[in-house]
């Protein structure tokens, strides 16, 4: 079970939002690269970056911070990033910078042809982020709720050749209310590619529950506010997961 620290970037700083609201911001570090390195030193084997400004602008906005993070952690730590990825040139630029995976969210829903092209051109590097509330997919930084069912879209994207799916329950994100285990497992059971859980991770109890369903196809979890607030000791949690799940 991979515990993947999230580093959300806004105006070059490491922040957390409450339910995706850009006006409800908590700043955790003025130096995201230093923060990234600290998580690696505590046992992180992958990092999750979000360009929050990019997600709303539709194009990269935190390139300097992203470049510094990649330089700080080195090539051995896979880094994935989402936010504002809308064209193949952006994907190519990010991969050339050293990103292992790019996460396509809104663009996957609105322009499935783009996702197909991305999977063809950059096979093994494409993750789809599906953000949902009550089983329906949301887009545009969670500001618009679509009529699409999560499982239907995920199965279509699996056929395109995406590497994995990040499933976020946006009703729980940033709220420390617990991972939506049932919905995550239901999604994982519907496909053969891995699912990464996201949204609402609160404490060690969530980690135990996730480890119990790892064999169902849940390979990891995005760790956000809980590891910044101290509700979850990241190093201890990753060590526990390794011991109990190998």
Short mmCIF file of C-alpha atoms in Angstrom, two decimals:
data_model
loop_
_atom_site.label_atom_id
_atom_site.label_comp_id
_atom_site.label_asym_id
_atom_site.label_seq_id
_atom_site.Cartn_x
_atom_site.Cartn_y
_atom_site.Cartn_z
CA UNK A 1 0.00 0.00 0.00
CA UNK A 2 1.52 3.24 -1.16
CA UNK A 3 0.90 6.25 1.05
CA UNK A 4 1.36 9.19 -1.30
CA UNK A 5 1.85 12.64 0.25
CA UNK A 6 0.04 15.41 -1.57
CA UNK A 7 1.73 18.72 -2.22
CA UNK A 8 -0.86 21.20 -3.44
CA UNK A 9 0.69 24.22 -5.09
CA UNK A 10 -0.87 27.68 -5.08
CA UNK A 11 1.17 30.75 -5.96
CA UNK A 12 4.37 28.73 -5.47
CA UNK A 13 3.50 27.66 -1.92
CA UNK A 14 2.41 24.33 -0.40
CA UNK A 15 -1.21 24.68 0.71
CA UNK A 16 -4.36 22.70 1.46
CA UNK A 17 -7.86 23.69 0.41
CA UNK A 18 -11.11 22.84 2.12
CA UNK A 19 -13.33 20.98 -0.36
CA UNK A 20 -11.51 22.50 -3.31
CA UNK A 21 -12.38 26.08 -2.37
CA UNK A 22 -9.56 28.41 -3.43
CA UNK A 23 -10.76 30.91 -0.81
CA UNK A 24 -10.37 28.41 2.05
CA UNK A 25 -6.60 28.03 2.01
CA UNK A 26 -4.17 26.89 4.69
CA UNK A 27 -0.50 27.51 3.87
CA UNK A 28 1.77 24.74 5.15
CA UNK A 29 5.08 25.74 3.56
CA UNK A 30 6.65 28.54 1.59
CA UNK A 31 9.16 26.00 0.22
CA UNK A 32 7.39 23.05 -1.49
CA UNK A 33 10.71 21.44 -2.49
CA UNK A 34 11.80 21.28 1.14
CA UNK A 35 8.40 19.81 2.03
CA UNK A 36 8.71 17.20 -0.71
CA UNK A 37 12.13 16.15 0.51
CA UNK A 38 10.86 15.83 4.07
CA UNK A 39 8.16 13.35 3.00
CA UNK A 40 10.72 11.29 1.10
CA UNK A 41 12.92 11.22 4.18
CA UNK A 42 9.92 9.92 6.15
CA UNK A 43 9.48 7.00 3.77
CA UNK A 44 7.38 8.26 0.85
CA UNK A 45 7.94 6.24 -2.31
CA UNK A 46 5.81 8.46 -4.55
CA UNK A 47 4.65 12.08 -4.43
CA UNK A 48 1.42 13.64 -5.63
CA UNK A 49 1.52 17.23 -6.86
CA UNK A 50 -1.44 19.43 -7.75
CA UNK A 51 -1.08 22.70 -9.63
CA UNK A 52 -4.14 24.39 -8.12
CA UNK A 53 -3.70 27.58 -10.09
CA UNK A 54 -3.28 25.48 -13.22
CA UNK A 55 -6.47 23.53 -12.54
CA UNK A 56 -8.47 26.76 -12.61
CA UNK A 57 -6.48 28.46 -15.40
CA UNK A 58 -6.37 25.42 -17.66
CA UNK A 59 -2.61 25.62 -18.13
CA UNK A 60 0.54 25.18 -15.98
CA UNK A 61 1.04 27.93 -13.40
CA UNK A 62 3.60 26.58 -10.90
CA UNK A 63 6.42 25.34 -13.13
CA UNK A 64 9.21 26.83 -11.03
CA UNK A 65 8.02 25.09 -7.86
CA UNK A 66 7.48 21.81 -9.74
CA UNK A 67 10.97 21.93 -11.23
CA UNK A 68 12.51 22.55 -7.82
CA UNK A 69 10.61 19.63 -6.30
CA UNK A 70 11.83 17.27 -9.02
CA UNK A 71 15.41 18.44 -8.54
CA UNK A 72 15.13 17.98 -4.76
CA UNK A 73 13.78 14.42 -4.72
CA UNK A 74 15.73 13.04 -7.69
CA UNK A 75 14.82 10.45 -10.29
CA UNK A 76 14.30 7.51 -7.92
CA UNK A 77 11.05 8.89 -6.48
CA UNK A 78 8.15 8.80 -8.96
CA UNK A 79 6.23 12.08 -8.99
CA UNK A 80 2.72 12.47 -10.38
CA UNK A 81 1.03 15.77 -11.11
CA UNK A 82 -2.39 17.03 -12.02
CA UNK A 83 -3.93 20.42 -12.67
CA UNK A 84 -4.21 22.31 -15.92
CA UNK A 85 -3.13 19.51 -18.25
CA UNK A 86 -5.14 20.09 -21.40
CA UNK A 87 -2.83 19.31 -24.34
CA UNK A 88 -0.08 16.96 -25.50
CA UNK A 89 2.59 19.68 -25.46
CA UNK A 90 2.03 20.19 -21.73
CA UNK A 91 2.35 16.45 -21.08
CA UNK A 92 5.57 16.29 -23.08
CA UNK A 93 7.01 19.28 -21.22
CA UNK A 94 6.24 17.73 -17.85
CA UNK A 95 7.71 14.34 -18.75
CA UNK A 96 10.82 16.05 -20.08
CA UNK A 97 11.09 17.83 -16.71
CA UNK A 98 11.19 14.44 -15.00
CA UNK A 99 7.59 13.77 -13.97
CA UNK A 100 6.78 10.05 -14.02
CA UNK A 101 3.01 10.43 -14.34
CA UNK A 102 0.65 13.16 -15.46
CA UNK A 103 -2.90 13.17 -14.16
CA UNK A 104 -5.66 14.15 -16.55
CA UNK A 105 -8.94 15.09 -14.95
CA UNK A 106 -11.37 17.56 -16.49
CA UNK A 107 -9.90 17.14 -19.97
CA UNK A 108 -10.48 13.37 -19.86
CA UNK A 109 -14.19 13.93 -19.31
CA UNK A 110 -14.64 16.80 -21.72
CA UNK A 111 -12.32 15.58 -24.46
CA UNK A 112 -11.91 11.79 -24.45
CA UNK A 113 -10.14 11.98 -27.82
CA UNK A 114 -7.35 13.93 -26.13
CA UNK A 115 -7.02 11.22 -23.49
CA UNK A 116 -6.79 8.55 -26.17
CA UNK A 117 -4.07 10.52 -27.95
CA UNK A 118 -2.20 11.02 -24.67
CA UNK A 119 -2.27 7.29 -23.89
CA UNK A 120 -1.01 6.52 -27.40
CA UNK A 121 1.79 9.08 -27.30
CA UNK A 122 2.84 8.66 -23.65
CA UNK A 123 1.92 5.10 -22.72
CA UNK A 124 2.67 4.22 -19.10
CA UNK A 125 2.66 7.87 -18.02
CA UNK A 126 -1.06 8.71 -17.95
CA UNK A 127 -3.27 8.56 -14.87
CA UNK A 128 -6.88 9.73 -14.87
CA UNK A 129 -8.23 11.61 -11.90
CA UNK A 130 -11.94 11.08 -11.37
CA UNK A 131 -13.48 13.43 -8.84
CA UNK A 132 -16.99 12.50 -7.82
CA UNK A 133 -19.84 13.24 -5.49
CA UNK A 134 -22.57 10.64 -4.94
CA UNK A 135 -21.13 8.59 -7.80
CA UNK A 136 -21.31 11.43 -10.35
CA UNK A 137 -18.16 12.90 -11.88
CA UNK A 138 -17.26 16.55 -11.28
CA UNK A 139 -15.05 18.74 -13.50
CA UNK A 140 -13.46 22.19 -13.62
CA UNK A 141 -11.88 22.18 -10.19
CA UNK A 142 -14.99 20.46 -8.77
CA UNK A 143 -17.14 23.43 -9.73
CA UNK A 144 -19.36 21.50 -12.18
CA UNK A 145 -21.17 18.21 -11.54
CA UNK A 146 -21.77 16.07 -14.64
CA UNK A 147 -24.24 13.26 -15.21
CA UNK A 148 -21.47 10.73 -15.85
CA UNK A 149 -21.19 7.68 -13.61
CA UNK A 150 -17.67 7.10 -12.23
CA UNK A 151 -17.53 3.41 -13.09
CA UNK A 152 -18.74 3.91 -16.67
CA UNK A 153 -16.05 6.47 -17.40
CA UNK A 154 -13.31 4.55 -15.61
CA UNK A 155 -13.97 1.41 -17.65
CA UNK A 156 -13.82 3.43 -20.86
CA UNK A 157 -10.51 4.98 -19.82
CA UNK A 158 -9.11 1.56 -18.97
CA UNK A 159 -9.75 0.57 -22.58
CA UNK A 160 -7.77 3.61 -23.69
CA UNK A 161 -4.73 2.32 -21.79
CA UNK A 162 -4.47 4.60 -18.73
CA UNK A 163 -2.04 3.48 -16.03
CA UNK A 164 -4.40 3.86 -13.07
CA UNK A 165 -7.35 5.83 -11.70
CA UNK A 166 -7.27 8.28 -8.78
CA UNK A 167 -10.73 8.32 -7.25
CA UNK A 168 -11.56 11.33 -5.08
CA UNK A 169 -14.75 11.68 -3.10
CA UNK A 170 -14.97 15.46 -3.21
CA UNK A 171 -17.59 15.56 -0.47
CA UNK A 172 -14.90 14.31 1.92
CA UNK A 173 -11.73 15.94 0.62
CA UNK A 174 -9.99 18.12 3.16
CA UNK A 175 -12.62 17.28 5.77
CA UNK A 176 -10.78 14.49 7.67
CA UNK A 177 -14.05 12.52 7.52
CA UNK A 178 -12.64 9.19 6.37
CA UNK A 179 -12.00 7.57 3.00
CA UNK A 180 -15.06 6.33 1.11
CA UNK A 181 -13.87 2.73 1.22
CA UNK A 182 -17.02 1.15 -0.23
CA UNK A 183 -17.10 3.37 -3.32
CA UNK A 184 -13.36 2.97 -3.86
CA UNK A 185 -13.54 -0.84 -3.67
CA UNK A 186 -16.59 -0.91 -5.93
CA UNK A 187 -14.65 1.02 -8.54
CA UNK A 188 -11.54 -1.14 -8.15
CA UNK A 189 -13.60 -4.30 -8.55
CA UNK A 190 -15.00 -3.04 -11.84
CA UNK A 191 -11.61 -2.91 -13.61
CA UNK A 192 -8.18 -4.51 -13.77
CA UNK A 193 -6.00 -1.40 -13.50
CA UNK A 194 -5.10 -0.06 -10.03
CA UNK A 195 -7.19 2.50 -8.17
CA UNK A 196 -5.66 5.09 -5.85
CA UNK A 197 -7.96 6.32 -3.09
CA UNK A 198 -8.28 10.01 -2.31
CA UNK A 199 -10.40 12.39 -0.29
CA UNK A 200 -11.02 12.39 3.44
CA UNK A 201 -8.09 10.38 4.82
CA UNK A 202 -8.29 11.07 8.54
CA UNK A 203 -6.22 8.73 10.70
CA UNK A 204 -4.61 5.33 11.14
CA UNK A 205 -7.99 3.61 11.05
CA UNK A 206 -8.32 4.57 7.38
CA UNK A 207 -4.91 3.06 6.65
CA UNK A 208 -5.93 -0.24 8.28
CA UNK A 209 -9.15 -0.34 6.27
CA UNK A 210 -7.29 0.41 3.02
CA UNK A 211 -4.67 -2.25 3.67
CA UNK A 212 -7.50 -4.73 4.18
CA UNK A 213 -8.75 -4.07 0.63
CA UNK A 214 -5.41 -3.75 -1.14
CA UNK A 215 -5.97 -7.12 -2.82
CA UNK A 216 -9.18 -5.72 -4.31
CA UNK A 217 -7.09 -3.46 -6.52
CA UNK A 218 -6.54 -0.40 -4.31
CA UNK A 219 -2.79 0.25 -4.63
CA UNK A 220 -2.42 3.48 -2.72
CA UNK A 221 -3.93 6.52 -1.07
CA UNK A 222 -3.33 10.24 -1.42
CA UNK A 223 -2.43 11.70 1.97
CA UNK A 224 -3.41 15.32 2.37
CA UNK A 225 -4.58 17.38 5.31
CA UNK A 226 -4.21 14.55 7.86
CA UNK A 227 -0.42 14.35 7.50
CA UNK A 228 -0.08 18.13 7.67
CA UNK A 229 -2.34 18.56 10.68
CA UNK A 230 -0.69 15.73 12.59
CA UNK A 231 -3.83 13.56 12.71
CA UNK A 232 -1.81 10.89 10.89
CA UNK A 233 1.88 10.17 11.49
CA UNK A 234 2.98 9.54 7.92
CA UNK A 235 6.22 7.69 8.66
CA UNK A 236 4.55 5.40 11.21
CA UNK A 237 1.59 4.74 8.91
CA UNK A 238 3.74 3.80 5.91
CA UNK A 239 5.90 1.55 8.11
CA UNK A 240 2.76 -0.16 9.48
CA UNK A 241 1.37 -0.67 5.97
CA UNK A 242 4.64 -2.20 4.78
CA UNK A 243 4.79 -4.55 7.74
CA UNK A 244 1.20 -5.76 7.39
CA UNK A 245 0.91 -5.87 3.61
CA UNK A 246 4.45 -6.59 2.55
#
